[in-house]
Amino acid sequence: DTEVTQTPKHLVMGMTNKKSLKCEQHMGHRAMYWYKQKAKKPPELMFVYSYEKLSINESVPSRFSPECPNSSLLNLHLHALQPEDSALYLCASSPGLGGYGYTFGSGTRLTVV
Amino acid sequence: GIQVEQSPPDLILQEGANSTLRCNFSDSVNNLQWFHQNPWGQLINLFYIPSGTKQNGRLSATTVATERYSLLYISSSQTTDSGVYFCAVNQAGTALIFGKGTTLSVSS
């Protein structure tokens, strides 16, 4: 299995909702990432987990809460989002942090209404 | 942090034409990847190429690490090559950082 699987593919949520994005990989990779991509912009790093521990948090607002239950799974919990948080959320994995060979999922397109 | 610059920002081609995309980076890197993002948002890895030259069909890439640049060559372009091409790099202990991308439009 050489894929990163993200669910759901599309999500519409209200500003008072709580929802979660899920990401799964079975390549034995030990680093997993969340990126946020706005229209016509490059992906921007949000969080990095290395060996299931949070290694990097790029000053992301607390309404985004990451979780890494095990080495294959990565979640992003969403609460009280704003319309400007609407974006494509991409999950990625790599064999290790700072190494090579990143694989990206197909993303979750999030709309906050 | 490391800076990644891509050029040109936009490129319009007729089907069958060749093109060269450039990526400059400001410091030594552990990893460099070229991605193609399709209209549905999927980032497809084209090459892992921190140094040297690789070829895959009509695409090839060269990275000159000592001069801190990489080139992506697309030959005999097809309409399915349209999309955004990103160069991304990382150093030891850091995550992948993306350039702003080159938007390629190929018309028939």
PDB file of C-alpha atoms in Angstrom:
ATOM      1  CA  ASP A   1       0.000   0.000   0.000  1.00  0.00           C
ATOM      2  CA  THR A   2       1.601   3.248  -1.150  1.00  0.00           C
ATOM      3  CA  GLU A   3      -1.264   5.596  -0.424  1.00  0.00           C
ATOM      4  CA  VAL A   4      -2.371   8.147   2.095  1.00  0.00           C
ATOM      5  CA  THR A   5      -6.149   8.016   2.536  1.00  0.00           C
ATOM      6  CA  GLN A   6      -8.118  11.038   3.718  1.00  0.00           C
ATOM      7  CA  THR A   7     -11.769  11.202   4.719  1.00  0.00           C
ATOM      8  CA  PRO A   8     -14.102  12.845   4.094  1.00  0.00           C
ATOM      9  CA  LYS A   9     -13.311  14.265   0.640  1.00  0.00           C
ATOM     10  CA  HIS A  10     -15.700  17.167   1.131  1.00  0.00           C
ATOM     11  CA  LEU A  11     -17.070  18.748   4.315  1.00  0.00           C
ATOM     12  CA  VAL A  12     -19.437  21.637   4.907  1.00  0.00           C
ATOM     13  CA  MET A  13     -19.753  22.756   8.510  1.00  0.00           C
ATOM     14  CA  GLY A  14     -21.270  25.598  10.459  1.00  0.00           C
ATOM     15  CA  MET A  15     -19.241  27.843  12.724  1.00  0.00           C
ATOM     16  CA  THR A  16     -20.625  26.163  15.844  1.00  0.00           C
ATOM     17  CA  ASN A  17     -20.057  22.576  14.667  1.00  0.00           C
ATOM     18  CA  LYS A  18     -17.404  20.105  15.752  1.00  0.00           C
ATOM     19  CA  LYS A  19     -16.002  17.812  13.083  1.00  0.00           C
ATOM     20  CA  SER A  20     -12.910  15.712  12.470  1.00  0.00           C
ATOM     21  CA  LEU A  21     -10.725  15.027   9.450  1.00  0.00           C
ATOM     22  CA  LYS A  22      -9.049  11.632   9.226  1.00  0.00           C
ATOM     23  CA  CYS A  23      -5.860  10.441   7.570  1.00  0.00           C
ATOM     24  CA  GLU A  24      -4.444   6.919   7.326  1.00  0.00           C
ATOM     25  CA  GLN A  25      -1.278   5.384   5.889  1.00  0.00           C
ATOM     26  CA  HIS A  26       0.087   1.838   5.941  1.00  0.00           C
ATOM     27  CA  MET A  27       3.561   2.450   4.521  1.00  0.00           C
ATOM     28  CA  GLY A  28       5.284   2.278   7.921  1.00  0.00           C
ATOM     29  CA  HIS A  29       6.071   5.981   7.764  1.00  0.00           C
ATOM     30  CA  ARG A  30       6.926   7.531  11.138  1.00  0.00           C
ATOM     31  CA  ALA A  31       6.248  11.188  10.290  1.00  0.00           C
ATOM     32  CA  MET A  32       2.801  12.577   9.441  1.00  0.00           C
ATOM     33  CA  TYR A  33       1.784  16.091   8.508  1.00  0.00           C
ATOM     34  CA  TRP A  34      -1.209  18.403   8.116  1.00  0.00           C
ATOM     35  CA  TYR A  35      -1.031  21.127   5.463  1.00  0.00           C
ATOM     36  CA  LYS A  36      -3.612  23.811   4.639  1.00  0.00           C
ATOM     37  CA  GLN A  37      -3.996  25.118   1.077  1.00  0.00           C
ATOM     38  CA  LYS A  38      -6.028  28.176   0.098  1.00  0.00           C
ATOM     39  CA  ALA A  39      -7.050  28.757  -3.507  1.00  0.00           C
ATOM     40  CA  LYS A  40      -4.152  29.666  -5.831  1.00  0.00           C
ATOM     41  CA  LYS A  41      -1.623  29.356  -2.984  1.00  0.00           C
ATOM     42  CA  PRO A  42       0.922  26.657  -2.101  1.00  0.00           C
ATOM     43  CA  PRO A  43       0.291  24.226   0.766  1.00  0.00           C
ATOM     44  CA  GLU A  44       1.282  25.644   4.146  1.00  0.00           C
ATOM     45  CA  LEU A  45       2.468  23.468   7.019  1.00  0.00           C
ATOM     46  CA  MET A  46       0.222  23.280  10.088  1.00  0.00           C
ATOM     47  CA  PHE A  47       1.388  20.348  12.245  1.00  0.00           C
ATOM     48  CA  VAL A  48       4.007  17.602  12.236  1.00  0.00           C
ATOM     49  CA  TYR A  49       3.942  14.350  14.194  1.00  0.00           C
ATOM     50  CA  SER A  50       7.128  12.318  14.459  1.00  0.00           C
ATOM     51  CA  TYR A  51       6.917   8.893  16.115  1.00  0.00           C
ATOM     52  CA  GLU A  52       3.400   9.789  17.274  1.00  0.00           C
ATOM     53  CA  LYS A  53       4.553  12.889  19.130  1.00  0.00           C
ATOM     54  CA  LEU A  54       3.732  16.449  18.090  1.00  0.00           C
ATOM     55  CA  SER A  55       7.005  17.886  16.807  1.00  0.00           C
ATOM     56  CA  ILE A  56       6.005  21.069  15.031  1.00  0.00           C
ATOM     57  CA  ASN A  57       3.007  23.376  15.491  1.00  0.00           C
ATOM     58  CA  GLU A  58       3.199  26.318  13.112  1.00  0.00           C
ATOM     59  CA  SER A  59       1.328  28.695  15.455  1.00  0.00           C
ATOM     60  CA  VAL A  60      -2.024  27.276  14.392  1.00  0.00           C
ATOM     61  CA  PRO A  61      -5.131  28.607  16.232  1.00  0.00           C
ATOM     62  CA  SER A  62      -6.465  26.328  18.977  1.00  0.00           C
ATOM     63  CA  ARG A  63      -9.712  25.761  17.069  1.00  0.00           C
ATOM     64  CA  PHE A  64      -7.604  23.204  15.137  1.00  0.00           C
ATOM     65  CA  SER A  65      -6.575  20.278  17.339  1.00  0.00           C
ATOM     66  CA  PRO A  66      -4.412  17.456  15.948  1.00  0.00           C
ATOM     67  CA  GLU A  67      -4.275  13.927  17.289  1.00  0.00           C
ATOM     68  CA  CYS A  68      -2.118  10.927  16.402  1.00  0.00           C
ATOM     69  CA  PRO A  69      -3.735   7.815  17.977  1.00  0.00           C
ATOM     70  CA  ASN A  70      -1.121   5.460  16.482  1.00  0.00           C
ATOM     71  CA  SER A  71       1.598   5.371  13.846  1.00  0.00           C
ATOM     72  CA  SER A  72      -0.893   4.869  11.005  1.00  0.00           C
ATOM     73  CA  LEU A  73      -3.572   7.411  11.889  1.00  0.00           C
ATOM     74  CA  LEU A  74      -3.717  11.180  12.078  1.00  0.00           C
ATOM     75  CA  ASN A  75      -6.790  13.226  12.949  1.00  0.00           C
ATOM     76  CA  LEU A  76      -7.545  16.932  12.835  1.00  0.00           C
ATOM     77  CA  HIS A  77     -10.353  18.005  15.147  1.00  0.00           C
ATOM     78  CA  LEU A  78     -12.193  21.164  14.150  1.00  0.00           C
ATOM     79  CA  HIS A  79     -14.243  23.391  16.474  1.00  0.00           C
ATOM     80  CA  ALA A  80     -15.691  26.893  16.156  1.00  0.00           C
ATOM     81  CA  LEU A  81     -14.115  27.510  12.775  1.00  0.00           C
ATOM     82  CA  GLN A  82     -14.398  30.743  10.827  1.00  0.00           C
ATOM     83  CA  PRO A  83     -15.328  31.152   7.137  1.00  0.00           C
ATOM     84  CA  GLU A  84     -11.695  32.078   6.402  1.00  0.00           C
ATOM     85  CA  ASP A  85     -10.707  28.543   7.481  1.00  0.00           C
ATOM     86  CA  SER A  86     -12.356  27.216   4.321  1.00  0.00           C
ATOM     87  CA  ALA A  87      -9.553  25.515   2.378  1.00  0.00           C
ATOM     88  CA  LEU A  88      -8.155  22.220   1.120  1.00  0.00           C
ATOM     89  CA  TYR A  89      -6.605  20.266   4.004  1.00  0.00           C
ATOM     90  CA  LEU A  90      -3.867  17.888   2.939  1.00  0.00           C
ATOM     91  CA  CYS A  91      -2.349  15.060   4.955  1.00  0.00           C
ATOM     92  CA  ALA A  92       1.091  13.686   4.135  1.00  0.00           C
ATOM     93  CA  SER A  93       3.496  11.091   5.459  1.00  0.00           C
ATOM     94  CA  SER A  94       7.208  10.383   5.070  1.00  0.00           C
ATOM     95  CA  PRO A  95       9.585   7.710   6.372  1.00  0.00           C
ATOM     96  CA  GLY A  96      10.991  10.184   8.883  1.00  0.00           C
ATOM     97  CA  LEU A  97      10.999  13.884   9.657  1.00  0.00           C
ATOM     98  CA  GLY A  98      13.548  15.730   7.573  1.00  0.00           C
ATOM     99  CA  GLY A  99      14.057  12.853   5.202  1.00  0.00           C
ATOM    100  CA  TYR A 100      12.748  12.292   1.707  1.00  0.00           C
ATOM    101  CA  GLY A 101       9.816  10.613   0.065  1.00  0.00           C
ATOM    102  CA  TYR A 102       6.669  12.506   1.066  1.00  0.00           C
ATOM    103  CA  THR A 103       3.335  11.053  -0.038  1.00  0.00           C
ATOM    104  CA  PHE A 104       0.211  13.220   0.025  1.00  0.00           C
ATOM    105  CA  GLY A 105      -3.428  12.277   0.367  1.00  0.00           C
ATOM    106  CA  SER A 106      -6.063  13.650  -1.979  1.00  0.00           C
ATOM    107  CA  GLY A 107      -7.250  16.161   0.613  1.00  0.00           C
ATOM    108  CA  THR A 108     -10.450  17.264   2.324  1.00  0.00           C
ATOM    109  CA  ARG A 109     -12.133  20.293   0.817  1.00  0.00           C
ATOM    110  CA  LEU A 110     -13.620  22.156   3.785  1.00  0.00           C
ATOM    111  CA  THR A 111     -16.248  24.875   3.570  1.00  0.00           C
ATOM    112  CA  VAL A 112     -17.236  26.779   6.720  1.00  0.00           C
ATOM    113  CA  VAL A 113     -20.609  28.516   6.527  1.00  0.00           C
TER     114      VAL A 113
ATOM    115  CA  GLY B   1      14.021  29.683   7.024  1.00  0.00           C
ATOM    116  CA  ILE B   2      14.795  28.367   3.594  1.00  0.00           C
ATOM    117  CA  GLN B   3      13.276  30.221   0.618  1.00  0.00           C
ATOM    118  CA  VAL B   4      11.959  28.498  -2.503  1.00  0.00           C
ATOM    119  CA  GLU B   5      11.333  30.478  -5.686  1.00  0.00           C
ATOM    120  CA  GLN B   6       9.741  29.084  -8.834  1.00  0.00           C
ATOM    121  CA  SER B   7       9.631  30.555 -12.311  1.00  0.00           C
ATOM    122  CA  PRO B   8       7.785  31.337 -14.430  1.00  0.00           C
ATOM    123  CA  PRO B   9       4.591  31.808 -12.377  1.00  0.00           C
ATOM    124  CA  ASP B  10       2.398  31.087 -15.411  1.00  0.00           C
ATOM    125  CA  LEU B  11       3.044  29.263 -18.671  1.00  0.00           C
ATOM    126  CA  ILE B  12       0.737  28.849 -21.668  1.00  0.00           C
ATOM    127  CA  LEU B  13       1.635  26.281 -24.318  1.00  0.00           C
ATOM    128  CA  GLN B  14       0.250  24.676 -27.431  1.00  0.00           C
ATOM    129  CA  GLU B  15       0.017  20.899 -27.367  1.00  0.00           C
ATOM    130  CA  GLY B  16       3.311  19.365 -28.491  1.00  0.00           C
ATOM    131  CA  ALA B  17       5.536  22.175 -27.206  1.00  0.00           C
ATOM    132  CA  ASN B  18       8.403  21.705 -24.744  1.00  0.00           C
ATOM    133  CA  SER B  19       8.896  23.657 -21.530  1.00  0.00           C
ATOM    134  CA  THR B  20      11.340  24.175 -18.666  1.00  0.00           C
ATOM    135  CA  LEU B  21      10.298  25.070 -15.121  1.00  0.00           C
ATOM    136  CA  ARG B  22      12.838  26.358 -12.632  1.00  0.00           C
ATOM    137  CA  CYS B  23      13.155  26.145  -8.838  1.00  0.00           C
ATOM    138  CA  ASN B  24      15.751  28.107  -6.860  1.00  0.00           C
ATOM    139  CA  PHE B  25      16.358  27.454  -3.171  1.00  0.00           C
ATOM    140  CA  SER B  26      18.327  29.499  -0.691  1.00  0.00           C
ATOM    141  CA  ASP B  27      20.205  26.836   1.312  1.00  0.00           C
ATOM    142  CA  SER B  28      21.372  23.220   1.130  1.00  0.00           C
ATOM    143  CA  VAL B  29      18.565  20.657   1.290  1.00  0.00           C
ATOM    144  CA  ASN B  30      18.076  16.996   2.228  1.00  0.00           C
ATOM    145  CA  ASN B  31      15.216  16.493  -0.153  1.00  0.00           C
ATOM    146  CA  LEU B  32      13.680  18.138  -3.200  1.00  0.00           C
ATOM    147  CA  GLN B  33      10.446  16.967  -4.780  1.00  0.00           C
ATOM    148  CA  TRP B  34       8.494  18.088  -7.829  1.00  0.00           C
ATOM    149  CA  PHE B  35       4.711  17.709  -7.630  1.00  0.00           C
ATOM    150  CA  HIS B  36       1.879  18.140 -10.105  1.00  0.00           C
ATOM    151  CA  GLN B  37      -1.398  19.287  -8.580  1.00  0.00           C
ATOM    152  CA  ASN B  38      -4.371  18.342 -10.704  1.00  0.00           C
ATOM    153  CA  PRO B  39      -7.607  20.371 -10.868  1.00  0.00           C
ATOM    154  CA  TRP B  40      -9.108  18.199  -8.106  1.00  0.00           C
ATOM    155  CA  GLY B  41      -6.310  19.108  -5.705  1.00  0.00           C
ATOM    156  CA  GLN B  42      -4.388  15.843  -5.718  1.00  0.00           C
ATOM    157  CA  LEU B  43      -0.628  16.370  -5.302  1.00  0.00           C
ATOM    158  CA  ILE B  44       1.113  13.800  -7.448  1.00  0.00           C
ATOM    159  CA  ASN B  45       4.788  13.232  -6.807  1.00  0.00           C
ATOM    160  CA  LEU B  46       6.813  13.472 -10.017  1.00  0.00           C
ATOM    161  CA  PHE B  47      10.381  13.205  -8.753  1.00  0.00           C
ATOM    162  CA  TYR B  48      12.441  12.898  -5.572  1.00  0.00           C
ATOM    163  CA  ILE B  49      15.586  14.613  -6.749  1.00  0.00           C
ATOM    164  CA  PRO B  50      17.883  16.303  -4.187  1.00  0.00           C
ATOM    165  CA  SER B  51      20.696  15.996  -6.745  1.00  0.00           C
ATOM    166  CA  GLY B  52      21.375  14.580 -10.190  1.00  0.00           C
ATOM    167  CA  THR B  53      19.115  13.847 -13.142  1.00  0.00           C
ATOM    168  CA  LYS B  54      16.079  11.599 -13.485  1.00  0.00           C
ATOM    169  CA  GLN B  55      13.698  10.819 -16.332  1.00  0.00           C
ATOM    170  CA  ASN B  56      10.198   9.414 -16.409  1.00  0.00           C
ATOM    171  CA  GLY B  57       8.640   9.283 -19.854  1.00  0.00           C
ATOM    172  CA  ARG B  58       8.168  12.804 -21.225  1.00  0.00           C
ATOM    173  CA  LEU B  59       9.280  14.363 -17.951  1.00  0.00           C
ATOM    174  CA  SER B  60      12.798  14.791 -16.669  1.00  0.00           C
ATOM    175  CA  ALA B  61      14.393  16.739 -13.839  1.00  0.00           C
ATOM    176  CA  THR B  62      17.852  17.949 -12.938  1.00  0.00           C
ATOM    177  CA  THR B  63      19.010  19.320  -9.607  1.00  0.00           C
ATOM    178  CA  VAL B  64      22.361  21.077  -9.244  1.00  0.00           C
ATOM    179  CA  ALA B  65      22.666  21.078  -5.458  1.00  0.00           C
ATOM    180  CA  THR B  66      25.913  23.084  -5.379  1.00  0.00           C
ATOM    181  CA  GLU B  67      24.202  25.928  -7.275  1.00  0.00           C
ATOM    182  CA  ARG B  68      20.864  25.504  -5.455  1.00  0.00           C
ATOM    183  CA  TYR B  69      18.495  25.074  -8.349  1.00  0.00           C
ATOM    184  CA  SER B  70      16.393  22.418  -9.999  1.00  0.00           C
ATOM    185  CA  LEU B  71      14.814  22.233 -13.452  1.00  0.00           C
ATOM    186  CA  LEU B  72      11.765  20.272 -14.579  1.00  0.00           C
ATOM    187  CA  TYR B  73      11.531  19.549 -18.318  1.00  0.00           C
ATOM    188  CA  ILE B  74       8.248  18.660 -19.985  1.00  0.00           C
ATOM    189  CA  SER B  75       8.526  17.503 -23.600  1.00  0.00           C
ATOM    190  CA  SER B  76       5.740  17.133 -26.167  1.00  0.00           C
ATOM    191  CA  SER B  77       3.213  18.608 -23.753  1.00  0.00           C
ATOM    192  CA  GLN B  78      -0.353  17.294 -23.643  1.00  0.00           C
ATOM    193  CA  THR B  79      -3.551  18.889 -22.339  1.00  0.00           C
ATOM    194  CA  THR B  80      -3.444  16.491 -19.389  1.00  0.00           C
ATOM    195  CA  ASP B  81      -0.193  18.155 -18.292  1.00  0.00           C
ATOM    196  CA  SER B  82      -2.169  21.267 -17.321  1.00  0.00           C
ATOM    197  CA  GLY B  83      -2.229  22.159 -13.645  1.00  0.00           C
ATOM    198  CA  VAL B  84       0.112  23.594 -11.042  1.00  0.00           C
ATOM    199  CA  TYR B  85       3.671  22.346 -10.660  1.00  0.00           C
ATOM    200  CA  PHE B  86       5.230  22.752  -7.221  1.00  0.00           C
ATOM    201  CA  CYS B  87       8.814  22.423  -6.132  1.00  0.00           C
ATOM    202  CA  ALA B  88       9.217  21.581  -2.433  1.00  0.00           C
ATOM    203  CA  VAL B  89      12.295  21.153  -0.265  1.00  0.00           C
ATOM    204  CA  ASN B  90      13.214  20.206   3.255  1.00  0.00           C
ATOM    205  CA  GLN B  91      16.342  20.212   5.407  1.00  0.00           C
ATOM    206  CA  ALA B  92      17.307  17.833   8.214  1.00  0.00           C
ATOM    207  CA  GLY B  93      14.647  17.779  10.942  1.00  0.00           C
ATOM    208  CA  THR B  94      12.248  20.031   9.062  1.00  0.00           C
ATOM    209  CA  ALA B  95       9.105  19.529   7.047  1.00  0.00           C
ATOM    210  CA  LEU B  96       8.592  20.081   3.334  1.00  0.00           C
ATOM    211  CA  ILE B  97       8.319  23.737   2.293  1.00  0.00           C
ATOM    212  CA  PHE B  98       6.698  24.636  -1.030  1.00  0.00           C
ATOM    213  CA  GLY B  99       7.437  27.234  -3.656  1.00  0.00           C
ATOM    214  CA  LYS B 100       4.549  29.297  -5.031  1.00  0.00           C
ATOM    215  CA  GLY B 101       4.181  27.043  -8.061  1.00  0.00           C
ATOM    216  CA  THR B 102       4.025  27.363 -11.840  1.00  0.00           C
ATOM    217  CA  THR B 103       0.567  27.216 -13.416  1.00  0.00           C
ATOM    218  CA  LEU B 104       0.741  25.430 -16.771  1.00  0.00           C
ATOM    219  CA  SER B 105      -2.053  25.616 -19.335  1.00  0.00           C
ATOM    220  CA  VAL B 106      -1.758  23.418 -22.431  1.00  0.00           C
ATOM    221  CA  SER B 107      -4.268  23.974 -25.214  1.00  0.00           C
ATOM    222  CA  SER B 108      -5.071  21.680 -28.135  1.00  0.00           C
TER     223      SER B 108
END
